[in-house]
């Protein structure tokens, strides 16, 4: 008896197609377009309004951002909804499946930071800065330093909690953090990755801080830029 031919219909994405069964190829169909992965990065720590996404992606036009959000929503990575009153605004967020890409983004960031072409002086959004902490933490010493740290960037607040050698990040404020840092993302890079001297008032373009100075230094020492590749 002749066997029945089985045909599997797979929804295709708009734009680039590789016609390759490898999951990596399919991932590139989903997020290989310019800006797509960076849009996802901005949504890793919670929902954002259209304008909030755009301001943190210098160079993207409103038209392109709309197209990318539509494409990411079409394949189930992003969703949009309206926040209840009193906010009553439309926001974009990652789906549960979309959030599963966050470890991949952190791994890619750490890998690319080893390139001699990596320029840490370029623009960095607050979400990108917080993701860098997750990507570049030294896990062994972090195991011995459970601490909650507030970061106050211009217009954005985050909480970073060190637990079990990992950095757990959320948007918002916490009532009584062990440490609090205030400044922009360039000050954050000077302080944490450049190891500039600590100053409570942020002198020298560093992060201002509140809390125990020794604890602040111990927290900063958890992070290192990776060695450059040969």
PDB file of C-alpha atoms in Angstrom:
ATOM      1  CA  UNK A   1       0.000   0.000   0.000  1.00  0.00           C
ATOM      2  CA  UNK A   2       1.334   3.435  -0.898  1.00  0.00           C
ATOM      3  CA  UNK A   3       2.164   5.540   2.145  1.00  0.00           C
ATOM      4  CA  UNK A   4       0.323   8.787   2.589  1.00  0.00           C
ATOM      5  CA  UNK A   5       2.355  11.952   2.071  1.00  0.00           C
ATOM      6  CA  UNK A   6       2.237  14.229   5.086  1.00  0.00           C
ATOM      7  CA  UNK A   7       2.444  17.979   4.558  1.00  0.00           C
ATOM      8  CA  UNK A   8       3.111  20.338   7.459  1.00  0.00           C
ATOM      9  CA  UNK A   9       1.976  23.917   6.972  1.00  0.00           C
ATOM     10  CA  UNK A  10       4.244  26.362   8.813  1.00  0.00           C
ATOM     11  CA  UNK A  11       3.302  30.062   9.035  1.00  0.00           C
ATOM     12  CA  UNK A  12       5.985  32.180   7.410  1.00  0.00           C
ATOM     13  CA  UNK A  13       7.201  35.579   8.466  1.00  0.00           C
ATOM     14  CA  UNK A  14       7.299  38.591   6.255  1.00  0.00           C
ATOM     15  CA  UNK A  15      10.713  39.774   5.120  1.00  0.00           C
ATOM     16  CA  UNK A  16      13.798  37.577   5.039  1.00  0.00           C
ATOM     17  CA  UNK A  17      13.438  33.813   4.640  1.00  0.00           C
ATOM     18  CA  UNK A  18      16.185  31.214   4.682  1.00  0.00           C
ATOM     19  CA  UNK A  19      14.207  28.052   3.809  1.00  0.00           C
ATOM     20  CA  UNK A  20      16.352  26.194   6.326  1.00  0.00           C
ATOM     21  CA  UNK A  21      15.026  23.774   8.952  1.00  0.00           C
ATOM     22  CA  UNK A  22      17.613  24.881  11.538  1.00  0.00           C
ATOM     23  CA  UNK A  23      16.078  26.653  14.508  1.00  0.00           C
ATOM     24  CA  UNK A  24      18.761  29.350  14.252  1.00  0.00           C
ATOM     25  CA  UNK A  25      17.593  30.165  10.739  1.00  0.00           C
ATOM     26  CA  UNK A  26      14.000  30.424  11.922  1.00  0.00           C
ATOM     27  CA  UNK A  27      15.092  32.663  14.811  1.00  0.00           C
ATOM     28  CA  UNK A  28      16.733  34.995  12.299  1.00  0.00           C
ATOM     29  CA  UNK A  29      13.501  35.104  10.317  1.00  0.00           C
ATOM     30  CA  UNK A  30      11.797  36.293  13.494  1.00  0.00           C
ATOM     31  CA  UNK A  31      14.366  38.770  14.835  1.00  0.00           C
ATOM     32  CA  UNK A  32      16.974  39.224  12.101  1.00  0.00           C
ATOM     33  CA  UNK A  33      15.583  42.512  10.836  1.00  0.00           C
ATOM     34  CA  UNK A  34      17.356  45.641  12.019  1.00  0.00           C
ATOM     35  CA  UNK A  35      16.070  46.931  15.391  1.00  0.00           C
ATOM     36  CA  UNK A  36      13.948  43.859  16.199  1.00  0.00           C
ATOM     37  CA  UNK A  37      16.202  42.445  18.905  1.00  0.00           C
ATOM     38  CA  UNK A  38      16.800  45.886  20.423  1.00  0.00           C
ATOM     39  CA  UNK A  39      13.053  46.462  20.634  1.00  0.00           C
ATOM     40  CA  UNK A  40      12.807  43.189  22.542  1.00  0.00           C
ATOM     41  CA  UNK A  41      15.638  44.326  24.820  1.00  0.00           C
ATOM     42  CA  UNK A  42      13.677  47.435  25.770  1.00  0.00           C
ATOM     43  CA  UNK A  43      10.708  45.255  26.775  1.00  0.00           C
ATOM     44  CA  UNK A  44      12.619  42.681  28.847  1.00  0.00           C
ATOM     45  CA  UNK A  45      11.922  44.481  32.139  1.00  0.00           C
ATOM     46  CA  UNK A  46       8.264  45.238  31.511  1.00  0.00           C
ATOM     47  CA  UNK A  47       5.797  46.994  29.227  1.00  0.00           C
ATOM     48  CA  UNK A  48       6.677  50.255  27.492  1.00  0.00           C
ATOM     49  CA  UNK A  49       4.739  52.860  25.580  1.00  0.00           C
ATOM     50  CA  UNK A  50       5.560  53.432  21.913  1.00  0.00           C
ATOM     51  CA  UNK A  51       7.297  56.736  22.675  1.00  0.00           C
ATOM     52  CA  UNK A  52       9.330  55.189  25.496  1.00  0.00           C
ATOM     53  CA  UNK A  53      10.647  52.516  23.156  1.00  0.00           C
ATOM     54  CA  UNK A  54      11.488  55.028  20.459  1.00  0.00           C
ATOM     55  CA  UNK A  55      13.393  57.442  22.711  1.00  0.00           C
ATOM     56  CA  UNK A  56      15.662  54.594  23.802  1.00  0.00           C
ATOM     57  CA  UNK A  57      16.471  53.559  20.227  1.00  0.00           C
ATOM     58  CA  UNK A  58      18.150  56.603  18.668  1.00  0.00           C
ATOM     59  CA  UNK A  59      17.931  56.502  14.907  1.00  0.00           C
ATOM     60  CA  UNK A  60      14.746  54.460  14.538  1.00  0.00           C
ATOM     61  CA  UNK A  61      11.834  56.153  12.800  1.00  0.00           C
ATOM     62  CA  UNK A  62       8.245  55.909  13.976  1.00  0.00           C
ATOM     63  CA  UNK A  63       7.355  54.071  10.772  1.00  0.00           C
ATOM     64  CA  UNK A  64      10.075  51.434  11.179  1.00  0.00           C
ATOM     65  CA  UNK A  65       9.256  50.955  14.874  1.00  0.00           C
ATOM     66  CA  UNK A  66       5.614  50.379  13.963  1.00  0.00           C
ATOM     67  CA  UNK A  67       6.604  47.831  11.311  1.00  0.00           C
ATOM     68  CA  UNK A  68       8.909  45.939  13.654  1.00  0.00           C
ATOM     69  CA  UNK A  69       6.354  45.855  16.467  1.00  0.00           C
ATOM     70  CA  UNK A  70       3.734  44.546  14.042  1.00  0.00           C
ATOM     71  CA  UNK A  71       6.108  41.840  12.789  1.00  0.00           C
ATOM     72  CA  UNK A  72       7.096  40.759  16.299  1.00  0.00           C
ATOM     73  CA  UNK A  73       3.449  40.633  17.305  1.00  0.00           C
ATOM     74  CA  UNK A  74       2.538  38.593  14.211  1.00  0.00           C
ATOM     75  CA  UNK A  75       4.930  35.804  15.224  1.00  0.00           C
ATOM     76  CA  UNK A  76       3.908  35.794  18.888  1.00  0.00           C
ATOM     77  CA  UNK A  77       6.919  37.548  20.448  1.00  0.00           C
ATOM     78  CA  UNK A  78       5.271  40.872  21.363  1.00  0.00           C
ATOM     79  CA  UNK A  79       1.750  41.782  22.416  1.00  0.00           C
ATOM     80  CA  UNK A  80       0.056  45.102  22.987  1.00  0.00           C
ATOM     81  CA  UNK A  81      -2.718  46.066  25.380  1.00  0.00           C
ATOM     82  CA  UNK A  82      -4.127  49.053  27.222  1.00  0.00           C
ATOM     83  CA  UNK A  83      -3.255  49.663  30.851  1.00  0.00           C
ATOM     84  CA  UNK A  84      -6.237  50.171  33.169  1.00  0.00           C
ATOM     85  CA  UNK A  85      -7.166  53.574  34.581  1.00  0.00           C
ATOM     86  CA  UNK A  86      -5.761  55.917  35.652  1.00  0.00           C
ATOM     87  CA  UNK A  87      -2.898  55.237  33.192  1.00  0.00           C
ATOM     88  CA  UNK A  88      -5.219  54.227  30.321  1.00  0.00           C
ATOM     89  CA  UNK A  89      -2.428  54.087  27.737  1.00  0.00           C
ATOM     90  CA  UNK A  90      -1.444  51.465  25.161  1.00  0.00           C
ATOM     91  CA  UNK A  91       1.750  49.580  25.902  1.00  0.00           C
ATOM     92  CA  UNK A  92       3.832  46.868  24.273  1.00  0.00           C
ATOM     93  CA  UNK A  93       5.169  43.877  26.158  1.00  0.00           C
ATOM     94  CA  UNK A  94       6.934  40.598  25.500  1.00  0.00           C
ATOM     95  CA  UNK A  95       4.833  37.460  25.546  1.00  0.00           C
ATOM     96  CA  UNK A  96       5.845  34.609  27.832  1.00  0.00           C
ATOM     97  CA  UNK A  97       7.641  33.006  24.900  1.00  0.00           C
ATOM     98  CA  UNK A  98       9.227  36.349  23.988  1.00  0.00           C
ATOM     99  CA  UNK A  99      10.706  36.603  27.487  1.00  0.00           C
ATOM    100  CA  UNK A 100      12.476  33.296  26.927  1.00  0.00           C
ATOM    101  CA  UNK A 101      14.864  35.133  24.586  1.00  0.00           C
ATOM    102  CA  UNK A 102      16.295  37.270  27.416  1.00  0.00           C
ATOM    103  CA  UNK A 103      19.126  34.831  28.319  1.00  0.00           C
ATOM    104  CA  UNK A 104      20.056  34.682  24.634  1.00  0.00           C
ATOM    105  CA  UNK A 105      20.327  38.469  24.486  1.00  0.00           C
ATOM    106  CA  UNK A 106      22.551  38.539  27.568  1.00  0.00           C
ATOM    107  CA  UNK A 107      24.785  35.813  26.146  1.00  0.00           C
ATOM    108  CA  UNK A 108      25.073  37.650  22.824  1.00  0.00           C
ATOM    109  CA  UNK A 109      25.956  40.878  24.613  1.00  0.00           C
ATOM    110  CA  UNK A 110      28.720  39.242  26.635  1.00  0.00           C
ATOM    111  CA  UNK A 111      30.068  37.504  23.525  1.00  0.00           C
ATOM    112  CA  UNK A 112      30.085  40.692  21.414  1.00  0.00           C
ATOM    113  CA  UNK A 113      31.690  42.738  24.223  1.00  0.00           C
ATOM    114  CA  UNK A 114      34.850  40.663  23.662  1.00  0.00           C
ATOM    115  CA  UNK A 115      35.266  42.203  20.215  1.00  0.00           C
ATOM    116  CA  UNK A 116      37.937  44.929  19.876  1.00  0.00           C
ATOM    117  CA  UNK A 117      35.242  46.857  18.000  1.00  0.00           C
ATOM    118  CA  UNK A 118      33.047  47.108  21.105  1.00  0.00           C
ATOM    119  CA  UNK A 119      32.770  50.787  22.014  1.00  0.00           C
ATOM    120  CA  UNK A 120      31.421  51.281  25.563  1.00  0.00           C
ATOM    121  CA  UNK A 121      31.263  55.049  25.085  1.00  0.00           C
ATOM    122  CA  UNK A 122      28.287  54.924  22.698  1.00  0.00           C
ATOM    123  CA  UNK A 123      24.664  55.543  23.692  1.00  0.00           C
ATOM    124  CA  UNK A 124      23.230  53.015  26.127  1.00  0.00           C
ATOM    125  CA  UNK A 125      19.635  52.837  27.279  1.00  0.00           C
ATOM    126  CA  UNK A 126      18.782  52.186  30.901  1.00  0.00           C
ATOM    127  CA  UNK A 127      17.379  48.753  30.015  1.00  0.00           C
ATOM    128  CA  UNK A 128      20.603  47.910  28.199  1.00  0.00           C
ATOM    129  CA  UNK A 129      22.658  49.050  31.202  1.00  0.00           C
ATOM    130  CA  UNK A 130      20.690  46.820  33.552  1.00  0.00           C
ATOM    131  CA  UNK A 131      20.918  43.872  31.176  1.00  0.00           C
ATOM    132  CA  UNK A 132      24.693  44.363  31.086  1.00  0.00           C
ATOM    133  CA  UNK A 133      24.803  43.792  34.854  1.00  0.00           C
ATOM    134  CA  UNK A 134      23.044  40.475  34.381  1.00  0.00           C
ATOM    135  CA  UNK A 135      25.400  39.504  31.566  1.00  0.00           C
ATOM    136  CA  UNK A 136      28.677  40.545  33.189  1.00  0.00           C
ATOM    137  CA  UNK A 137      28.268  39.609  36.851  1.00  0.00           C
ATOM    138  CA  UNK A 138      30.991  37.399  38.325  1.00  0.00           C
ATOM    139  CA  UNK A 139      28.835  34.633  39.736  1.00  0.00           C
ATOM    140  CA  UNK A 140      31.198  33.137  42.328  1.00  0.00           C
ATOM    141  CA  UNK A 141      31.699  36.329  44.404  1.00  0.00           C
ATOM    142  CA  UNK A 142      28.042  37.253  43.874  1.00  0.00           C
ATOM    143  CA  UNK A 143      27.042  34.095  45.748  1.00  0.00           C
ATOM    144  CA  UNK A 144      28.436  35.683  48.917  1.00  0.00           C
ATOM    145  CA  UNK A 145      26.810  39.106  48.502  1.00  0.00           C
ATOM    146  CA  UNK A 146      23.015  39.093  48.762  1.00  0.00           C
ATOM    147  CA  UNK A 147      22.074  42.730  48.331  1.00  0.00           C
ATOM    148  CA  UNK A 148      19.290  44.901  46.905  1.00  0.00           C
ATOM    149  CA  UNK A 149      20.356  47.915  44.843  1.00  0.00           C
ATOM    150  CA  UNK A 150      18.193  50.741  43.515  1.00  0.00           C
ATOM    151  CA  UNK A 151      19.196  52.476  40.289  1.00  0.00           C
ATOM    152  CA  UNK A 152      17.698  55.887  39.563  1.00  0.00           C
ATOM    153  CA  UNK A 153      18.288  56.881  35.947  1.00  0.00           C
ATOM    154  CA  UNK A 154      16.717  60.011  34.426  1.00  0.00           C
ATOM    155  CA  UNK A 155      13.041  59.093  34.102  1.00  0.00           C
ATOM    156  CA  UNK A 156      13.535  55.387  34.898  1.00  0.00           C
ATOM    157  CA  UNK A 157      13.949  53.411  38.114  1.00  0.00           C
ATOM    158  CA  UNK A 158      15.156  49.826  38.553  1.00  0.00           C
ATOM    159  CA  UNK A 159      15.876  47.435  41.371  1.00  0.00           C
ATOM    160  CA  UNK A 160      18.706  44.904  41.083  1.00  0.00           C
ATOM    161  CA  UNK A 161      18.659  42.078  43.622  1.00  0.00           C
ATOM    162  CA  UNK A 162      21.684  39.812  43.945  1.00  0.00           C
ATOM    163  CA  UNK A 163      20.540  36.313  44.878  1.00  0.00           C
ATOM    164  CA  UNK A 164      22.265  32.962  44.443  1.00  0.00           C
ATOM    165  CA  UNK A 165      24.969  34.452  42.264  1.00  0.00           C
ATOM    166  CA  UNK A 166      22.568  36.071  39.806  1.00  0.00           C
ATOM    167  CA  UNK A 167      21.200  39.588  39.262  1.00  0.00           C
ATOM    168  CA  UNK A 168      17.414  39.812  39.237  1.00  0.00           C
ATOM    169  CA  UNK A 169      16.219  43.095  37.732  1.00  0.00           C
ATOM    170  CA  UNK A 170      12.802  44.736  37.820  1.00  0.00           C
ATOM    171  CA  UNK A 171      11.464  48.168  36.982  1.00  0.00           C
ATOM    172  CA  UNK A 172      10.248  50.382  39.787  1.00  0.00           C
ATOM    173  CA  UNK A 173      11.346  51.472  43.243  1.00  0.00           C
ATOM    174  CA  UNK A 174      11.896  49.644  46.505  1.00  0.00           C
ATOM    175  CA  UNK A 175      11.245  51.130  49.942  1.00  0.00           C
ATOM    176  CA  UNK A 176      14.542  50.368  51.662  1.00  0.00           C
ATOM    177  CA  UNK A 177      17.297  49.125  49.369  1.00  0.00           C
ATOM    178  CA  UNK A 178      20.718  48.300  50.767  1.00  0.00           C
ATOM    179  CA  UNK A 179      22.274  50.668  48.215  1.00  0.00           C
ATOM    180  CA  UNK A 180      21.013  53.338  45.829  1.00  0.00           C
ATOM    181  CA  UNK A 181      22.805  54.734  42.788  1.00  0.00           C
ATOM    182  CA  UNK A 182      21.712  57.843  40.892  1.00  0.00           C
ATOM    183  CA  UNK A 183      22.922  59.119  37.526  1.00  0.00           C
ATOM    184  CA  UNK A 184      22.824  58.397  33.817  1.00  0.00           C
ATOM    185  CA  UNK A 185      24.083  55.300  32.027  1.00  0.00           C
ATOM    186  CA  UNK A 186      27.440  56.894  31.194  1.00  0.00           C
ATOM    187  CA  UNK A 187      28.009  57.554  34.904  1.00  0.00           C
ATOM    188  CA  UNK A 188      27.032  53.938  35.526  1.00  0.00           C
ATOM    189  CA  UNK A 189      29.657  52.706  33.054  1.00  0.00           C
ATOM    190  CA  UNK A 190      32.364  54.925  34.562  1.00  0.00           C
ATOM    191  CA  UNK A 191      31.548  53.727  38.066  1.00  0.00           C
ATOM    192  CA  UNK A 192      30.889  50.011  37.554  1.00  0.00           C
ATOM    193  CA  UNK A 193      32.993  49.076  34.544  1.00  0.00           C
ATOM    194  CA  UNK A 194      35.557  51.889  34.611  1.00  0.00           C
ATOM    195  CA  UNK A 195      36.041  51.469  38.374  1.00  0.00           C
ATOM    196  CA  UNK A 196      36.174  55.259  38.857  1.00  0.00           C
ATOM    197  CA  UNK A 197      36.522  56.378  42.502  1.00  0.00           C
ATOM    198  CA  UNK A 198      33.230  56.431  44.366  1.00  0.00           C
ATOM    199  CA  UNK A 199      31.776  59.807  45.336  1.00  0.00           C
ATOM    200  CA  UNK A 200      28.540  60.185  47.255  1.00  0.00           C
ATOM    201  CA  UNK A 201      27.660  63.256  45.194  1.00  0.00           C
ATOM    202  CA  UNK A 202      28.652  61.706  41.854  1.00  0.00           C
ATOM    203  CA  UNK A 203      31.672  63.985  41.412  1.00  0.00           C
ATOM    204  CA  UNK A 204      33.708  63.314  38.301  1.00  0.00           C
ATOM    205  CA  UNK A 205      30.748  62.082  36.293  1.00  0.00           C
ATOM    206  CA  UNK A 206      30.206  58.957  38.376  1.00  0.00           C
ATOM    207  CA  UNK A 207      27.079  57.587  40.021  1.00  0.00           C
ATOM    208  CA  UNK A 208      26.019  59.288  43.219  1.00  0.00           C
ATOM    209  CA  UNK A 209      25.267  56.721  45.894  1.00  0.00           C
ATOM    210  CA  UNK A 210      23.567  56.227  49.211  1.00  0.00           C
ATOM    211  CA  UNK A 211      24.416  53.426  51.621  1.00  0.00           C
ATOM    212  CA  UNK A 212      27.510  51.811  53.030  1.00  0.00           C
ATOM    213  CA  UNK A 213      30.605  52.673  50.973  1.00  0.00           C
ATOM    214  CA  UNK A 214      32.299  49.303  51.518  1.00  0.00           C
ATOM    215  CA  UNK A 215      29.139  47.489  50.421  1.00  0.00           C
ATOM    216  CA  UNK A 216      28.952  49.719  47.335  1.00  0.00           C
ATOM    217  CA  UNK A 217      32.551  48.855  46.423  1.00  0.00           C
ATOM    218  CA  UNK A 218      31.866  45.161  46.941  1.00  0.00           C
ATOM    219  CA  UNK A 219      28.863  45.388  44.630  1.00  0.00           C
ATOM    220  CA  UNK A 220      30.841  47.223  41.950  1.00  0.00           C
ATOM    221  CA  UNK A 221      33.606  44.606  42.165  1.00  0.00           C
ATOM    222  CA  UNK A 222      31.123  41.942  41.016  1.00  0.00           C
ATOM    223  CA  UNK A 223      31.315  43.221  37.433  1.00  0.00           C
ATOM    224  CA  UNK A 224      34.039  43.097  34.808  1.00  0.00           C
ATOM    225  CA  UNK A 225      34.108  43.659  31.082  1.00  0.00           C
ATOM    226  CA  UNK A 226      35.250  40.418  29.431  1.00  0.00           C
ATOM    227  CA  UNK A 227      38.755  40.126  27.976  1.00  0.00           C
ATOM    228  CA  UNK A 228      39.023  41.018  24.303  1.00  0.00           C
ATOM    229  CA  UNK A 229      39.242  38.209  21.783  1.00  0.00           C
ATOM    230  CA  UNK A 230      42.508  37.760  19.949  1.00  0.00           C
TER     231      UNK A 230
END
